[in-house]
mmCIF file of C-alpha atoms and ligand atoms in Angstrom:
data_model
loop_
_atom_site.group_PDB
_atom_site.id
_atom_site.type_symbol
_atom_site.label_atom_id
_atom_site.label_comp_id
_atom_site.label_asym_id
_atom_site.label_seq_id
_atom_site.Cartn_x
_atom_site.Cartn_y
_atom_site.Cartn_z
ATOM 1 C CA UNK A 193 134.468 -42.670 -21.830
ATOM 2 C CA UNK A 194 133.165 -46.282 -22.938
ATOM 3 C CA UNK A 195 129.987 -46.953 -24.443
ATOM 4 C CA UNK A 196 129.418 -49.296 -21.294
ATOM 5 C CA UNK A 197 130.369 -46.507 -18.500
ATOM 6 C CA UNK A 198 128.626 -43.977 -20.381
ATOM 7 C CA UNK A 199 125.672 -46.054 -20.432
ATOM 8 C CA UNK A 200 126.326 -47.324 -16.863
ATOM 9 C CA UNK A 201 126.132 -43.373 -15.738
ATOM 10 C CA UNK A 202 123.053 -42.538 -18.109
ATOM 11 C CA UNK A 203 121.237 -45.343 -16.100
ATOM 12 C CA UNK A 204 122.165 -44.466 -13.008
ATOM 13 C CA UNK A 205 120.450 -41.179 -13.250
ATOM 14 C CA UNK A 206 117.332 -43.216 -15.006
ATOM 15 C CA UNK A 207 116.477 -45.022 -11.995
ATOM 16 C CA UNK A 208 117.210 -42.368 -9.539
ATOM 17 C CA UNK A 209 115.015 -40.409 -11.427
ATOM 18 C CA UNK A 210 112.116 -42.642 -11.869
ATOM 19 C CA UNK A 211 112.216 -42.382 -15.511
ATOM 20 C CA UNK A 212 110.996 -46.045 -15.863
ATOM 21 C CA UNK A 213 107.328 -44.807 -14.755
ATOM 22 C CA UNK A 214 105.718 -43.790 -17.712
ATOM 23 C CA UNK A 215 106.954 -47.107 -19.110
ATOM 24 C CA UNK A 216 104.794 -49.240 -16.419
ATOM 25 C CA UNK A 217 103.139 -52.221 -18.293
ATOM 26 C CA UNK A 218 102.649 -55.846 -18.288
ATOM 27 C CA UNK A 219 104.573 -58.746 -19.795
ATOM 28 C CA UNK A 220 101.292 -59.333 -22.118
ATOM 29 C CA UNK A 221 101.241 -57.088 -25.370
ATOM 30 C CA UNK A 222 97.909 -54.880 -25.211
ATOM 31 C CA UNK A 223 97.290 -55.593 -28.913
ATOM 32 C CA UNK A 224 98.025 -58.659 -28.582
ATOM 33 C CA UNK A 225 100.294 -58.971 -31.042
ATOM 34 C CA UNK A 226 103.704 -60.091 -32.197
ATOM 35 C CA UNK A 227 105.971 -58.708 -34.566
ATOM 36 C CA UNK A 228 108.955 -60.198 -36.463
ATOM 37 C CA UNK A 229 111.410 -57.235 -37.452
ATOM 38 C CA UNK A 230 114.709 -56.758 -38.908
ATOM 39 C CA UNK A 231 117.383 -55.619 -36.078
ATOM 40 C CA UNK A 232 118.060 -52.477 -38.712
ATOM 41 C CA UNK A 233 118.896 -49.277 -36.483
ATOM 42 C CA UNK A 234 116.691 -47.104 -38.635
ATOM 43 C CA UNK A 235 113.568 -49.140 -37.232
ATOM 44 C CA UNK A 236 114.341 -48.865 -33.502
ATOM 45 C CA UNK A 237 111.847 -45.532 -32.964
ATOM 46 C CA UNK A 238 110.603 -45.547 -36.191
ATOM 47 C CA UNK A 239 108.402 -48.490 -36.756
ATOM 48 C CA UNK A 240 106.709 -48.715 -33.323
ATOM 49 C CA UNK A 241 106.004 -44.677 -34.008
ATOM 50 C CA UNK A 242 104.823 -45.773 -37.748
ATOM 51 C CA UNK A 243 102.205 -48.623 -36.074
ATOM 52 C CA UNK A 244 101.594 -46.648 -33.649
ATOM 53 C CA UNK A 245 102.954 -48.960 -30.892
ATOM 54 C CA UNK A 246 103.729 -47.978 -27.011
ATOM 55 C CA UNK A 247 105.523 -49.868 -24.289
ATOM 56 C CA UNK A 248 103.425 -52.813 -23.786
ATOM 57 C CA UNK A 249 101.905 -53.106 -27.135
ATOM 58 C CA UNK A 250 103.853 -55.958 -29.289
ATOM 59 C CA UNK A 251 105.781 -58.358 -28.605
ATOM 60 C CA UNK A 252 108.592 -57.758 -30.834
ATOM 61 C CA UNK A 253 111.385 -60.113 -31.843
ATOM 62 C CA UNK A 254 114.382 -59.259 -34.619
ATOM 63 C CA UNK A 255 116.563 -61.261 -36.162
ATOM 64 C CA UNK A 256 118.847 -59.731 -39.130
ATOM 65 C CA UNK A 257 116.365 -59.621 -42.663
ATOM 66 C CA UNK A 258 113.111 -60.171 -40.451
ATOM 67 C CA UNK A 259 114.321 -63.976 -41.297
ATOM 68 C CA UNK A 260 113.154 -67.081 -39.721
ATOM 69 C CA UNK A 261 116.243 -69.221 -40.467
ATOM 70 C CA UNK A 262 115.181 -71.864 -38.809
ATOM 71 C CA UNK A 263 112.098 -73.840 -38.285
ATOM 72 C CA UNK A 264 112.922 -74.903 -34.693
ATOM 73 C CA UNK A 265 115.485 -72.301 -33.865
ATOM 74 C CA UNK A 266 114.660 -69.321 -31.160
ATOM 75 C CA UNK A 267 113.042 -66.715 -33.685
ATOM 76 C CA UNK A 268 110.123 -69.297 -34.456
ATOM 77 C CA UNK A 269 110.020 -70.708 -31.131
ATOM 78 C CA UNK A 270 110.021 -66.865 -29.653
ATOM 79 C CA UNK A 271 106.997 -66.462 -31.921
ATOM 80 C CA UNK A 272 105.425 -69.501 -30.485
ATOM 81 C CA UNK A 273 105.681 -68.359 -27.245
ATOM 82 C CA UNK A 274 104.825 -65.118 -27.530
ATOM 83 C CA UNK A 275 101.108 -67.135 -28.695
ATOM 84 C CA UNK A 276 100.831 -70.016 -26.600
ATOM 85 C CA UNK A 277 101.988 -68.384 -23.707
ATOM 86 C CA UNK A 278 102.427 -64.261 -23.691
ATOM 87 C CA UNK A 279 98.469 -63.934 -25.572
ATOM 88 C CA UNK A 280 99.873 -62.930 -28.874
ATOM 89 C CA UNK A 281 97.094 -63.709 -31.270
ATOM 90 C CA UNK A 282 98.567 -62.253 -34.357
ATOM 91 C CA UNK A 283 101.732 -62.528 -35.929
ATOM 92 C CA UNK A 284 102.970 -59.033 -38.031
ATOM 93 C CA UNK A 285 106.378 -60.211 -40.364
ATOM 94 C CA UNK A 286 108.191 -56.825 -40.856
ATOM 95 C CA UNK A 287 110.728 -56.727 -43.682
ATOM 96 C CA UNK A 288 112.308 -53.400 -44.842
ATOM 97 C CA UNK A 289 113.213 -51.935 -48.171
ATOM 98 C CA UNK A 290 117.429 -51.408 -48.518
ATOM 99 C CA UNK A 291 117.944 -54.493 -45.754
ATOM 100 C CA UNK A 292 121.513 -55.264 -45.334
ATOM 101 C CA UNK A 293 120.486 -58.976 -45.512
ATOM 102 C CA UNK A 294 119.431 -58.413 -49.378
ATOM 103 C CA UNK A 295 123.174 -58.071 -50.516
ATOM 104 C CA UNK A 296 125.051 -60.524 -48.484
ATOM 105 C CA UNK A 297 128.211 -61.706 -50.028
ATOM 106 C CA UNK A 298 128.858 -64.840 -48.560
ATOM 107 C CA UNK A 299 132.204 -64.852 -50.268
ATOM 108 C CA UNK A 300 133.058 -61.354 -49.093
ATOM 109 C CA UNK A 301 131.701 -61.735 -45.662
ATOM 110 C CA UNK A 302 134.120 -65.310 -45.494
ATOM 111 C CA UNK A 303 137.160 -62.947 -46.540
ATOM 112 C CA UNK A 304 136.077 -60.782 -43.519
ATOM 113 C CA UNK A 305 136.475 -63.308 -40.781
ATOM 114 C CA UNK A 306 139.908 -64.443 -42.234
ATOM 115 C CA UNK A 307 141.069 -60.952 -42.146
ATOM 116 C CA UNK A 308 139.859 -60.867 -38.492
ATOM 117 C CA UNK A 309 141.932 -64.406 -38.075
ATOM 118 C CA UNK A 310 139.622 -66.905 -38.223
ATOM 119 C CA UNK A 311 141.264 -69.960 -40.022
ATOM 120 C CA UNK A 312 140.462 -70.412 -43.620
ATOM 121 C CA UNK A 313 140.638 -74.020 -43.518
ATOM 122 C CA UNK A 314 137.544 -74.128 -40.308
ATOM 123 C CA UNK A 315 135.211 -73.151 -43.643
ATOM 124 C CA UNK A 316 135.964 -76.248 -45.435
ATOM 125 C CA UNK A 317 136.202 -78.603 -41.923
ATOM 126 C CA UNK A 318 132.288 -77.043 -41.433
ATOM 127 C CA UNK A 319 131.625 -77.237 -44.756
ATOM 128 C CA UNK A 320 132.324 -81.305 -44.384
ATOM 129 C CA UNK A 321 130.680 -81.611 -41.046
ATOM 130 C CA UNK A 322 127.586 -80.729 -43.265
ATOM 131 C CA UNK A 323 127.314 -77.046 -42.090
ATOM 132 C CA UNK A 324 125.537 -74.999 -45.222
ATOM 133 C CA UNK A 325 127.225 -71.471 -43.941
ATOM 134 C CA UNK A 326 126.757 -70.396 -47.496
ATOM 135 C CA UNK A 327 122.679 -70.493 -47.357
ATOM 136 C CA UNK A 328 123.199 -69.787 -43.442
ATOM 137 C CA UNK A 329 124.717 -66.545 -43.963
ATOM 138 C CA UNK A 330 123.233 -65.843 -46.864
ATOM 139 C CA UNK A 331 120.039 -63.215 -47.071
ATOM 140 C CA UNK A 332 117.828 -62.570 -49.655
ATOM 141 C CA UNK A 333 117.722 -61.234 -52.832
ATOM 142 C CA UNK A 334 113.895 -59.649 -52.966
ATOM 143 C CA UNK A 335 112.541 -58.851 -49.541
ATOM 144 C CA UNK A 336 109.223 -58.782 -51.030
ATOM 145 C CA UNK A 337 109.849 -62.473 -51.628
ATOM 146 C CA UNK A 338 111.481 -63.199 -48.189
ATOM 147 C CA UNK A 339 108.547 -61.741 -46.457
ATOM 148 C CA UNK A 340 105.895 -63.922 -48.428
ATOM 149 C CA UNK A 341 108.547 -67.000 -47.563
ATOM 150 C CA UNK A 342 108.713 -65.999 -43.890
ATOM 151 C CA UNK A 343 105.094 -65.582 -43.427
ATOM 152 C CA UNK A 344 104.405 -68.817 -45.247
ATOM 153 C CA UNK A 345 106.558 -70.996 -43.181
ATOM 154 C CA UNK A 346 105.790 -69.417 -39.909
ATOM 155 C CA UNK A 347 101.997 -70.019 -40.941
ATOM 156 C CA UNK A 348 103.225 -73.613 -42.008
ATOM 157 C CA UNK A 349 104.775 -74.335 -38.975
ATOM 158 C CA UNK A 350 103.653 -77.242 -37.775
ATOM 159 C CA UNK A 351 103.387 -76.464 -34.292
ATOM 160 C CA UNK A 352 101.582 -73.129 -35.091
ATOM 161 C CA UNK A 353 97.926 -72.159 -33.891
ATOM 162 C CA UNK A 354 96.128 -72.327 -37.805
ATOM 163 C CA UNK A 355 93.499 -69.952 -36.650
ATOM 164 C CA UNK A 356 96.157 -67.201 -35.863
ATOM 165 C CA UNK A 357 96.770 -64.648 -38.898
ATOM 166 C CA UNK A 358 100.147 -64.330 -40.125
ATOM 167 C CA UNK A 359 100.469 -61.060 -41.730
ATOM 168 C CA UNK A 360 103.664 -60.058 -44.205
ATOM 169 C CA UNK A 361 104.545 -56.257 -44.516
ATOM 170 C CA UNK A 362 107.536 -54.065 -45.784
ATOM 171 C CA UNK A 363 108.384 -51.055 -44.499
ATOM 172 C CA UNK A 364 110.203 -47.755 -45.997
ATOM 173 C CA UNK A 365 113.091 -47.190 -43.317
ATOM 174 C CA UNK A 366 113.222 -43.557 -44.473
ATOM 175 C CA UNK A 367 108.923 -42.697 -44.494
ATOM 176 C CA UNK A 368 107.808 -45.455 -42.331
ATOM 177 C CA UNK A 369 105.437 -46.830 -44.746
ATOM 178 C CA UNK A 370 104.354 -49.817 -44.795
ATOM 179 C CA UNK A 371 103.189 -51.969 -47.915
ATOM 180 C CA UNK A 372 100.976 -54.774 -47.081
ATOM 181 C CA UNK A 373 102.824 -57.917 -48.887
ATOM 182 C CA UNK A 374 99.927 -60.670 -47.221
ATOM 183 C CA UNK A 375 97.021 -60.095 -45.212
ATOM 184 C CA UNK A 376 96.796 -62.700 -42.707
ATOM 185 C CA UNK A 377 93.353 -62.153 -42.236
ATOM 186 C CA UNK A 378 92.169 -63.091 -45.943
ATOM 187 C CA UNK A 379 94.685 -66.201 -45.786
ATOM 188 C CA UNK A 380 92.519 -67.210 -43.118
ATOM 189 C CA UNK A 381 89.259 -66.758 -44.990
ATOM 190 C CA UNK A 382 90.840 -68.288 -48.371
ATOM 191 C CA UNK A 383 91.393 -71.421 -46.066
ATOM 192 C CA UNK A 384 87.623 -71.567 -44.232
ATOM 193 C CA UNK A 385 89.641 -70.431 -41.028
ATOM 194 C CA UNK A 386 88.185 -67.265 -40.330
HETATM 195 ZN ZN1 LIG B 168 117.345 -55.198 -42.387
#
């Protein structure tokens, strides 16, 4: 059996069932925050269970290293959203301890694709066309650092609500704990915002 059918039967059951009930919510997160998290599959149960977060809670977005790449790609604009529009009045940047994002390889990763066929020669033709798929692809080397970065340029952003806190956290993928990196509550008061 496929992952797809088996899925496909698993959900057929689901609805007959009425599983979905004890999910019931709204599109607007009760706690009214949002979170930026790493797509990591150790965090899918285990950080809402570490916060303490149901169905309806967060809004939660992921993107590979908790990593805004780009100022007016679809992670920040999904955060600006989720504020503007889907009462998020708190931003929560999630990193994790042991991210595969912290020892990318561009070079390695490169050899990967032309093993898989893509043409060798499309990385210098980007590479020309101004494409930087080095620093694209590339992670991080501290996520301690990265999640200070993140926080600052989301908070930076300037389309961004100034009076919203932008808080930057790590978490321990194995014990769920989180270290506070920034508290986006005293950045406020450090800048008269509070
Ligand atoms: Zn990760």
């Amino acid at each position: 059996m496929t992952n797809l059918s088996a899925i496909m039967e698993h959900n057929e059951k689901f609805v007959e069932k009425h599983e979905y009930e004890k999910y019931a919510t709204t599109k607007f997160p009760n706690k009214r925050i949002v979170i930026l998290t790493c797509m990591d599959t150790r965090l899918i149960e285990l950080l809402p269970k570490a916060m303490n977060l149901k169905n309806g809670d967060a809004k939660i977005v992921k993107s590979a290293g908790a990593l805004v790449a780009h100022p007016f790609g679809s992670i920040m604009r999904s955060l600006l959203i989720a504020i503007y529009e889907l009462q998020a009045d708190e931003v929560y940047i999630i990193g994790h301890y042991d991210c595969g994002m912290s020892s990318i390889n561009t070079d390695i990763i490169i050899d990967k694709m032309v093993s898989r066929g893509i043409d060798r020669e499309l990385f210098s033709t980007l590479t020309h066309a101004g494409v930087d798929l080095e620093g694209w692809l590339h992670g991080f080397e501290d996520v301690t650092e990265s999640v200070r970065q993140s926080a600052d340029a989301v908070r930076n952003h300037p389309l961004m609500d100034k009076k919203v806190p932008v808080h930057g956290l790590v978490i321990d993928p194995k014990t769920g704990k989180l270290d506070v990196i920034e508290d986006g509550y005293e950045k406020l008061a450090a800048q008269g915002n509070e």
